[in-house]
Tab-separated table of C-alpha atoms and ligand atoms in Angstrom:
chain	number	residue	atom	x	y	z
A	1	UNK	CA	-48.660	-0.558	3.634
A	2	UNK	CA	-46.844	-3.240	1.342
A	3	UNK	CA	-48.490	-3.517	-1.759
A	4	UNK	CA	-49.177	-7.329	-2.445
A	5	UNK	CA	-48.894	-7.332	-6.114
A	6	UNK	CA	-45.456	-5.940	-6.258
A	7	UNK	CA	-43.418	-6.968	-3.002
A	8	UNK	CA	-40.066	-6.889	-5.301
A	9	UNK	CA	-39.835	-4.185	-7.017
A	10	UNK	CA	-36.462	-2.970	-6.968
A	11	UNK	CA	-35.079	-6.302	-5.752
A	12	UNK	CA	-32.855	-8.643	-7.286
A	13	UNK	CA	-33.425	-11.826	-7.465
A	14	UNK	CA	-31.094	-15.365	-7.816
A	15	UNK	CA	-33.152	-18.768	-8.658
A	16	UNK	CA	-31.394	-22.165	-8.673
A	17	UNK	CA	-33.223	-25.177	-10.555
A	18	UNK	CA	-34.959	-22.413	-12.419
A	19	UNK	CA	-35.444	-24.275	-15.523
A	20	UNK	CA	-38.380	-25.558	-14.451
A	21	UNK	CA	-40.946	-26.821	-12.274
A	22	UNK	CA	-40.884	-25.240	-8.744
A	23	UNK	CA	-37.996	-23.015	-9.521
A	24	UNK	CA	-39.812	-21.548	-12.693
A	25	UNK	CA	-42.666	-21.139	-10.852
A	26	UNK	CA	-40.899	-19.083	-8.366
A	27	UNK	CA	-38.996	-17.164	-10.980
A	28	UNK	CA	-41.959	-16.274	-12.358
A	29	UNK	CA	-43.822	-15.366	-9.236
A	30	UNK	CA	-40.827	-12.927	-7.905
A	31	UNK	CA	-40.639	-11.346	-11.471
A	32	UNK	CA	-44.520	-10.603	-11.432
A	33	UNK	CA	-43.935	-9.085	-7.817
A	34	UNK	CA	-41.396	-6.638	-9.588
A	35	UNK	CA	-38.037	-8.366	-9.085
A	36	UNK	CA	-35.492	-8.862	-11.212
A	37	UNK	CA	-34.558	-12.321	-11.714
A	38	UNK	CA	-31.737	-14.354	-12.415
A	39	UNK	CA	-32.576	-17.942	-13.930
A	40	UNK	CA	-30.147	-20.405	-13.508
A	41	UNK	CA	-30.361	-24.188	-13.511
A	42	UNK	CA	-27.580	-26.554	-15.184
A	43	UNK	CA	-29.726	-26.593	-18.406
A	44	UNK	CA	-28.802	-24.119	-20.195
A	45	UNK	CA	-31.587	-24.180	-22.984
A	46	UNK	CA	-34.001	-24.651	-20.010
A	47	UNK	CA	-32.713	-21.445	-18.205
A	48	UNK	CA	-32.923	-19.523	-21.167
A	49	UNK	CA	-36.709	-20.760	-22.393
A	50	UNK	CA	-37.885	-19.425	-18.911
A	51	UNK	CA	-36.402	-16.272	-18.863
A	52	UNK	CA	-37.230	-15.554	-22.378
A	53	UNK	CA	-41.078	-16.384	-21.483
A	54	UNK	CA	-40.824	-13.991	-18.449
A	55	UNK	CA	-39.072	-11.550	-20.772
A	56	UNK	CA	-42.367	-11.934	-23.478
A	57	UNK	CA	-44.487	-10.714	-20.887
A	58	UNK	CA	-42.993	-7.575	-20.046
A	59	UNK	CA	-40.668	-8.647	-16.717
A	60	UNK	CA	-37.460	-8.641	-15.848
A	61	UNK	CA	-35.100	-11.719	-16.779
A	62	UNK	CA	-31.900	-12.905	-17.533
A	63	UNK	CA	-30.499	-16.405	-17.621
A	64	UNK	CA	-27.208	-18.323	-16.602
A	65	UNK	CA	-26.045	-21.725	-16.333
A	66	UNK	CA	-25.233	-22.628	-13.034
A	67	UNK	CA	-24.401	-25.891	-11.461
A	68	UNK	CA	-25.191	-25.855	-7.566
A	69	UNK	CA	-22.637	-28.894	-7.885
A	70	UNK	CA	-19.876	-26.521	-8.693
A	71	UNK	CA	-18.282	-23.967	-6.586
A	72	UNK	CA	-17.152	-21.723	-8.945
A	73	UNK	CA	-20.335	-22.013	-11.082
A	74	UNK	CA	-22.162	-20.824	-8.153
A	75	UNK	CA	-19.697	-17.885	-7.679
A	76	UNK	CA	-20.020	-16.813	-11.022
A	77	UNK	CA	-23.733	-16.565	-10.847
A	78	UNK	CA	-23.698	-14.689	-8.092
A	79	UNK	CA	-21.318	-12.068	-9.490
A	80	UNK	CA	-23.353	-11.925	-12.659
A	81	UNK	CA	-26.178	-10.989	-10.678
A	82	UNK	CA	-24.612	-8.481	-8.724
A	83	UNK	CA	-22.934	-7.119	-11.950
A	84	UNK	CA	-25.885	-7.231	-14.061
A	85	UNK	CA	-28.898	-5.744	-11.059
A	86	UNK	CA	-26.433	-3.672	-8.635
A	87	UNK	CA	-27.210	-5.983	-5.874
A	88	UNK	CA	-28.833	-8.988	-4.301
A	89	UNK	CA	-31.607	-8.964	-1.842
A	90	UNK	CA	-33.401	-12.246	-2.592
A	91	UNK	CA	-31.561	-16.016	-3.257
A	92	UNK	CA	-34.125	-18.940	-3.792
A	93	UNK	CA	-32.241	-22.402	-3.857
A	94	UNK	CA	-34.818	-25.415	-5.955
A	95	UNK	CA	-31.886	-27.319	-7.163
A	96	UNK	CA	-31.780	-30.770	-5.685
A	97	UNK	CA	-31.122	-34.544	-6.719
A	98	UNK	CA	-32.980	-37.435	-5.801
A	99	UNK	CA	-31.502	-40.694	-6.770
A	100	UNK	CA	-33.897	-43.600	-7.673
A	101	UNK	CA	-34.079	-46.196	-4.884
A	102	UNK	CA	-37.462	-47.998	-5.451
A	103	UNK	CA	-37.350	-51.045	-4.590
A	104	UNK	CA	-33.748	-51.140	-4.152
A	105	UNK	CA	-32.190	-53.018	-0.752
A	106	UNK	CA	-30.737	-50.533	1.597
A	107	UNK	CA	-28.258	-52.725	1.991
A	108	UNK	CA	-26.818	-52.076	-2.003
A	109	UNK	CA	-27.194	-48.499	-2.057
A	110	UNK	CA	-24.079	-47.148	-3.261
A	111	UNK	CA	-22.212	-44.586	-1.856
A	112	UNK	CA	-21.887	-42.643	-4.935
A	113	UNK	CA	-25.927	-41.824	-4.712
A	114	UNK	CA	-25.838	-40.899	-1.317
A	115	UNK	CA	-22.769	-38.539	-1.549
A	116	UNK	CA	-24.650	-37.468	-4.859
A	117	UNK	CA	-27.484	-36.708	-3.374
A	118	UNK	CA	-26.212	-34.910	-0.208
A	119	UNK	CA	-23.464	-33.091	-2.165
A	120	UNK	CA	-26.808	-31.594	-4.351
A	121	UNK	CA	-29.098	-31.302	-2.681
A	122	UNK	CA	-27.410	-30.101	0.747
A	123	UNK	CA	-24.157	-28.957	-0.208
A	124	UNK	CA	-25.344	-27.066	-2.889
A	125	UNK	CA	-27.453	-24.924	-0.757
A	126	UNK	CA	-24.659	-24.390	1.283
A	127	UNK	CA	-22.497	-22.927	-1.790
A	128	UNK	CA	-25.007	-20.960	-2.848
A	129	UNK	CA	-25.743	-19.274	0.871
A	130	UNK	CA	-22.255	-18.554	0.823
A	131	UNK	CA	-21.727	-17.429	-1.900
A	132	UNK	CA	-24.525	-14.944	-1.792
A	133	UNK	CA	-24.685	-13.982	1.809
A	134	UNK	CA	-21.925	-11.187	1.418
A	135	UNK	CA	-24.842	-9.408	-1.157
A	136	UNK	CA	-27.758	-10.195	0.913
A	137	UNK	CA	-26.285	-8.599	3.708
A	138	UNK	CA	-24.951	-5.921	1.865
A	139	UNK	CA	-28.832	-5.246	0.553
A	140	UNK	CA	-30.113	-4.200	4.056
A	141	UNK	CA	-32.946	-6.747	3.150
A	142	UNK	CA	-31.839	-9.663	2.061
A	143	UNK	CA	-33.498	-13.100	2.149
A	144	UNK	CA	-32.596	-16.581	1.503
A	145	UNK	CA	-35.594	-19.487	1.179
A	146	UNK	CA	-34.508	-22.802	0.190
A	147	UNK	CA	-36.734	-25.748	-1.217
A	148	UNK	CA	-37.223	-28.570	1.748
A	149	UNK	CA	-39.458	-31.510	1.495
A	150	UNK	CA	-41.793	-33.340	3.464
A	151	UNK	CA	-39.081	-36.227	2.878
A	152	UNK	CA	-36.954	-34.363	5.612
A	153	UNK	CA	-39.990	-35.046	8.319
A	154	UNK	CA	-40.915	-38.129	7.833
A	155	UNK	CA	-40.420	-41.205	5.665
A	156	UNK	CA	-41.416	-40.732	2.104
A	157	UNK	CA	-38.657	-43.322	1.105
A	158	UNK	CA	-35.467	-41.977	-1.013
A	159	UNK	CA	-33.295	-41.884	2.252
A	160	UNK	CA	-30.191	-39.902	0.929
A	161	UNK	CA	-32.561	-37.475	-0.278
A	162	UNK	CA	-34.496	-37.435	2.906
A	163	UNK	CA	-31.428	-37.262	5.010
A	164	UNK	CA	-30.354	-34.050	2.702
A	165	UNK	CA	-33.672	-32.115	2.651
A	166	UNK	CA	-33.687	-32.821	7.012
A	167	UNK	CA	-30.169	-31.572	6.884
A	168	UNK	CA	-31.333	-28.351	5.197
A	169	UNK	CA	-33.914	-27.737	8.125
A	170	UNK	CA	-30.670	-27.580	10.746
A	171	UNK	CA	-28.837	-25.227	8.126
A	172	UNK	CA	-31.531	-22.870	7.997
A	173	UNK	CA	-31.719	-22.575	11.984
A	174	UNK	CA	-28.160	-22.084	12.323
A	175	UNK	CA	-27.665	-19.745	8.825
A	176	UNK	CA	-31.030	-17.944	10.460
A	177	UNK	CA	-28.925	-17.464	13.472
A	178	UNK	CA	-25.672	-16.407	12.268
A	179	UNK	CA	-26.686	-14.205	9.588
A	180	UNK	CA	-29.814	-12.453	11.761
A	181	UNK	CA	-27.442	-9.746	13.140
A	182	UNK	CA	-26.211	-9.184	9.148
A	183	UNK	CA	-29.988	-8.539	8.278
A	184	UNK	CA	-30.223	-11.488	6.638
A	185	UNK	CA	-33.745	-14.025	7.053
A	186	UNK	CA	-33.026	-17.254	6.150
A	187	UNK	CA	-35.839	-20.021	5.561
A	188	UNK	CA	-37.355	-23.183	4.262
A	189	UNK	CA	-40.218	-24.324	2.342
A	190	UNK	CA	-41.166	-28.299	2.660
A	191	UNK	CA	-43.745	-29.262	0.118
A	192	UNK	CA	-45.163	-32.633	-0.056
A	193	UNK	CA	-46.031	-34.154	-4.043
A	194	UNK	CA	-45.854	-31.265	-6.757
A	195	UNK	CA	-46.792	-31.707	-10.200
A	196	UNK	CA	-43.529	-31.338	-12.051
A	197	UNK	CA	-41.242	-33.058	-14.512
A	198	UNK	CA	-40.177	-34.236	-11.734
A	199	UNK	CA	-42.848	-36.530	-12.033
A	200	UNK	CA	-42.653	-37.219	-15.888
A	201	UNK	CA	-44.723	-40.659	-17.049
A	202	UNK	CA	-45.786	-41.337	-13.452
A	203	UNK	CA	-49.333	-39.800	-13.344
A	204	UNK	CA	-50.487	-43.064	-12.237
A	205	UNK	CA	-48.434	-42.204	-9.082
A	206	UNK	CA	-49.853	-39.122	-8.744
A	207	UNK	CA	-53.528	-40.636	-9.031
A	208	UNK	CA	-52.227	-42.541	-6.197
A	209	UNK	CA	-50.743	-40.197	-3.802
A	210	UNK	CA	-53.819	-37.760	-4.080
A	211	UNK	CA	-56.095	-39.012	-1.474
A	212	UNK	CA	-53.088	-39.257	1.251
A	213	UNK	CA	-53.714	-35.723	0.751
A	214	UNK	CA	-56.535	-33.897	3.077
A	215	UNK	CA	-57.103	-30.857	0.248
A	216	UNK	CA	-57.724	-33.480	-1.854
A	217	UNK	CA	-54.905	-32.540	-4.326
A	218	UNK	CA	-51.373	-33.131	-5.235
A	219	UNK	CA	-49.836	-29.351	-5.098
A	220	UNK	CA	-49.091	-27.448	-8.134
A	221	UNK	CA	-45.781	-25.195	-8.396
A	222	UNK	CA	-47.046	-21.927	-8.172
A	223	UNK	CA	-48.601	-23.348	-4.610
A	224	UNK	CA	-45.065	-23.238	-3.267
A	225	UNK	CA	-44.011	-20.065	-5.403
A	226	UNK	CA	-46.474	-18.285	-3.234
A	227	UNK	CA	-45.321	-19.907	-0.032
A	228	UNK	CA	-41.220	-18.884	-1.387
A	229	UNK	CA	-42.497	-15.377	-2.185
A	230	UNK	CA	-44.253	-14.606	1.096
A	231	UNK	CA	-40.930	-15.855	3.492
A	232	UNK	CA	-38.840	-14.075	1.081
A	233	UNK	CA	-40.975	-10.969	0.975
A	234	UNK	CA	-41.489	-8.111	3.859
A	235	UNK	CA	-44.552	-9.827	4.907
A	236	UNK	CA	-42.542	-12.537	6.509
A	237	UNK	CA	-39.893	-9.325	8.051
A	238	UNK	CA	-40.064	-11.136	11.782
A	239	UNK	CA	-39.278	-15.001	10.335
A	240	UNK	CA	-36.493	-16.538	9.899
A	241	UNK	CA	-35.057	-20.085	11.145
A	242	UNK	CA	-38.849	-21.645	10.267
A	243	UNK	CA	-39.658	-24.557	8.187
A	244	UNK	CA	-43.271	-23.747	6.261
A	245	UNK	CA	-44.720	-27.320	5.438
A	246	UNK	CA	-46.661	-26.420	2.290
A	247	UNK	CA	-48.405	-29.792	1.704
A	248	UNK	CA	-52.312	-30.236	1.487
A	249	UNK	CA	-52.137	-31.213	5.241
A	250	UNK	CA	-49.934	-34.662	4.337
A	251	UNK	CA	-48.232	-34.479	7.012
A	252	UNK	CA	-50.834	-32.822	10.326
A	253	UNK	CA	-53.960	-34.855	9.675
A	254	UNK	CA	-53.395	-38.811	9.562
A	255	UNK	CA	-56.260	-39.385	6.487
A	256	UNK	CA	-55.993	-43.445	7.418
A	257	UNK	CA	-56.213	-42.669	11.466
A	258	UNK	CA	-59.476	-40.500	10.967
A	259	UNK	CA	-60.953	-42.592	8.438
A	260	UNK	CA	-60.955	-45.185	10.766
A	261	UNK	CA	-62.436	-43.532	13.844
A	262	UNK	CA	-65.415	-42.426	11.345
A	263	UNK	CA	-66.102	-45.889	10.017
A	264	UNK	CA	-65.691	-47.109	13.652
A	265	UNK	CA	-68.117	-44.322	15.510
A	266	UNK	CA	-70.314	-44.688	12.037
A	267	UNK	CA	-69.706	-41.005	10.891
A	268	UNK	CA	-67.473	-37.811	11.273
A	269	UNK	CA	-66.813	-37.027	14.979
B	301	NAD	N1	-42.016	-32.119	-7.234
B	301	NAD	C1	-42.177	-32.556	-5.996
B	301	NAD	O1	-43.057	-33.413	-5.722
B	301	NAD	C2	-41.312	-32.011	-4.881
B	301	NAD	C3	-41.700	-32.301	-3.561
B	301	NAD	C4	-40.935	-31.816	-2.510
B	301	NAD	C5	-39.798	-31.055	-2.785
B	301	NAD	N2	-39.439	-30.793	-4.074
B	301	NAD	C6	-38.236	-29.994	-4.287
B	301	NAD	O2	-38.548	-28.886	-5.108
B	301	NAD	C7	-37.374	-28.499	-5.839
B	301	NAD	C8	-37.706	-28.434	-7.319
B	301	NAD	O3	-38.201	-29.702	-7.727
B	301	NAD	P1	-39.062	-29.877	-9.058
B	301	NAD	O4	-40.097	-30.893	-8.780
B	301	NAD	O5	-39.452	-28.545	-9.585
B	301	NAD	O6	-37.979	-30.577	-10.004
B	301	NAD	P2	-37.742	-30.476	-11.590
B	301	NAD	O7	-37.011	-31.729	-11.924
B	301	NAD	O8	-39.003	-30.157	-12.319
B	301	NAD	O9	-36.752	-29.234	-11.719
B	301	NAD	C9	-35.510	-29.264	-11.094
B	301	NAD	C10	-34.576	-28.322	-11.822
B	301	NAD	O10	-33.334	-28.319	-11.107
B	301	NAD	C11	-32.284	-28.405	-12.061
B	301	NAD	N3	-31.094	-28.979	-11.435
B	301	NAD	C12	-30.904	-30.265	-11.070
B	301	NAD	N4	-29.660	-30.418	-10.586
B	301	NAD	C13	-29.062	-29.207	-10.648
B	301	NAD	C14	-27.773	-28.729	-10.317
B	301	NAD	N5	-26.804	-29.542	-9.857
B	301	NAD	N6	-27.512	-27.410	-10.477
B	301	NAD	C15	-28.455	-26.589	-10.984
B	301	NAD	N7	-29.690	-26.989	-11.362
B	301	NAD	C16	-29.980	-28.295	-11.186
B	301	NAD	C17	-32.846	-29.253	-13.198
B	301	NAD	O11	-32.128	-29.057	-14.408
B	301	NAD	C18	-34.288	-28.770	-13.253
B	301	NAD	O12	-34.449	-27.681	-14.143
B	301	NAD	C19	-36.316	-29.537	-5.483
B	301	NAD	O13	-35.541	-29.032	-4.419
B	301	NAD	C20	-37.126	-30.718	-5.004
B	301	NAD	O14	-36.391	-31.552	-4.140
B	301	NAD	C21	-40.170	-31.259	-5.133
């Protein structure tokens, strides 16, 4: 029987976007399961302040600059893995970039965004899956769970962004089906609004967004650590090519819809 508490012992782990928010959260969450983690985000100081707090409490961490951006960044990360654990059996990919477009015309959006934000957010997934996939194979349990977004199913606004995290949805069916017979699972997480820095100086936003939400809540990272450790754990053993929407219900119950059919029938029906 798997033991819940420690689903990675023995496995090695590579986070992207580790630095924080989501990505720390699942750095963390994989170390406490046993793993041994690589942190690695394009911030270096970032990287190392996470490791060295899952290093103070008695887990497993080392940290790396990486740029998803850059090919051979991503190569080297995933040989310093290798070289520093002996292997790789889990890669979690968090790095992404969202370009601001509030308010902005569709019309003017540049094309250096959008290829920004594809080349990220998309294409950066894509480096790191290759680069990795030899390991994870190699392991004889290897997983890969990238970080989606709600934005990929429906509008949210940001559409290069949007338009990257759908893309991600058809690269995880087809990596799920190429890599299946290597013994790889491949997968994707799509949470709706997370408290991060992502959201720096907009709490007002937040405030906003939270009754959209049927849980009543904006998600918090280590919701969607716990989601990323599950598909990338043997719990999830038969699931791969899936999209897990981990959102508060955003996107299955319409709150507007159903508040209207109460107020109309004059209660809950
Ligand atoms: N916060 C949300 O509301 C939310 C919602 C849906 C999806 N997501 C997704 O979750 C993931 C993490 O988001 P977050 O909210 O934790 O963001 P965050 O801004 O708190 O952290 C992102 C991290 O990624 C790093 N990063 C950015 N570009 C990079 C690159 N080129 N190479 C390596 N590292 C890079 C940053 O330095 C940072 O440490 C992203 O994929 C994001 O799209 C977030």
């Amino acid at each position: 029987m798997t033991d819940l508490t420690h689903r990675f012992t023995g496995h090695a782990a590579l986070v992207t976007g580790a630095g924080r928010g989501i990505g720390a959260a699942v750095a963390r969450r994989l170390a406490q399961e046993g793993a041994r983690v690589l942190v690695t985000d394009q911030d270096a100081p970032e990287a190392e302040q996470t490791a060295a707090s899952l290093r103070q409490q008695g887990l497993t961490a080392r940290a790396l600059v990486c740029d998803v951006a850059d090919r051979a960044s991503v190569e080297a990360a995933v040989t310093h893995a290798v070289d520093a654990f002996g292997s790789l059996d889990v890669l979690v990919n968090c790095a992404a970039h969202c370009s601001p477009d509030a308010g902005a015309k569709f019309e003017d959006d540049p094309d250096e965004s959008w290829a920004r934000d594809l080349d990220i957010t998309l294409g950066g997934v894509r480096r790191c899956c290759q680069a990795a996939l030899p390991h994870l194979a190699a392991s004889g349990r290897g997983a890969i769970v990238s970080i989606g977004s709600v934005n990929g199913l429906m509008d949210f606004g940001n559409h290069a962004y949007s338009a990257a995290k759908a893309g991600l949805g058809s690269l995880t069916r087809t990596l799920a089906g190429r890599s299946a017979a290597r013994g790889v699972r491949v997968n994707l997480v799509a949470p709706g609004t997370v408290r991060t820095s992502a959201w720096e100086g907009r709490d007002d936003d937040l405030d906003a967004v939270r009754d959209c939400y049927p849980l009543g809540r904006v998600g918090e990272p280590e919701d969607i650590a716990a989601a990323v450790a599950f598909l990338a754990s043997r719990d999830a053993a038969w699931i791969t090519g899936t999209t897990l929407v981990v959102d508060g219900g955003l996107t299955s119950v319409h709150t507007g819809f159903r508040t209207a059919m109460d107020g109309s029938r004059g209660g809950p029906g």
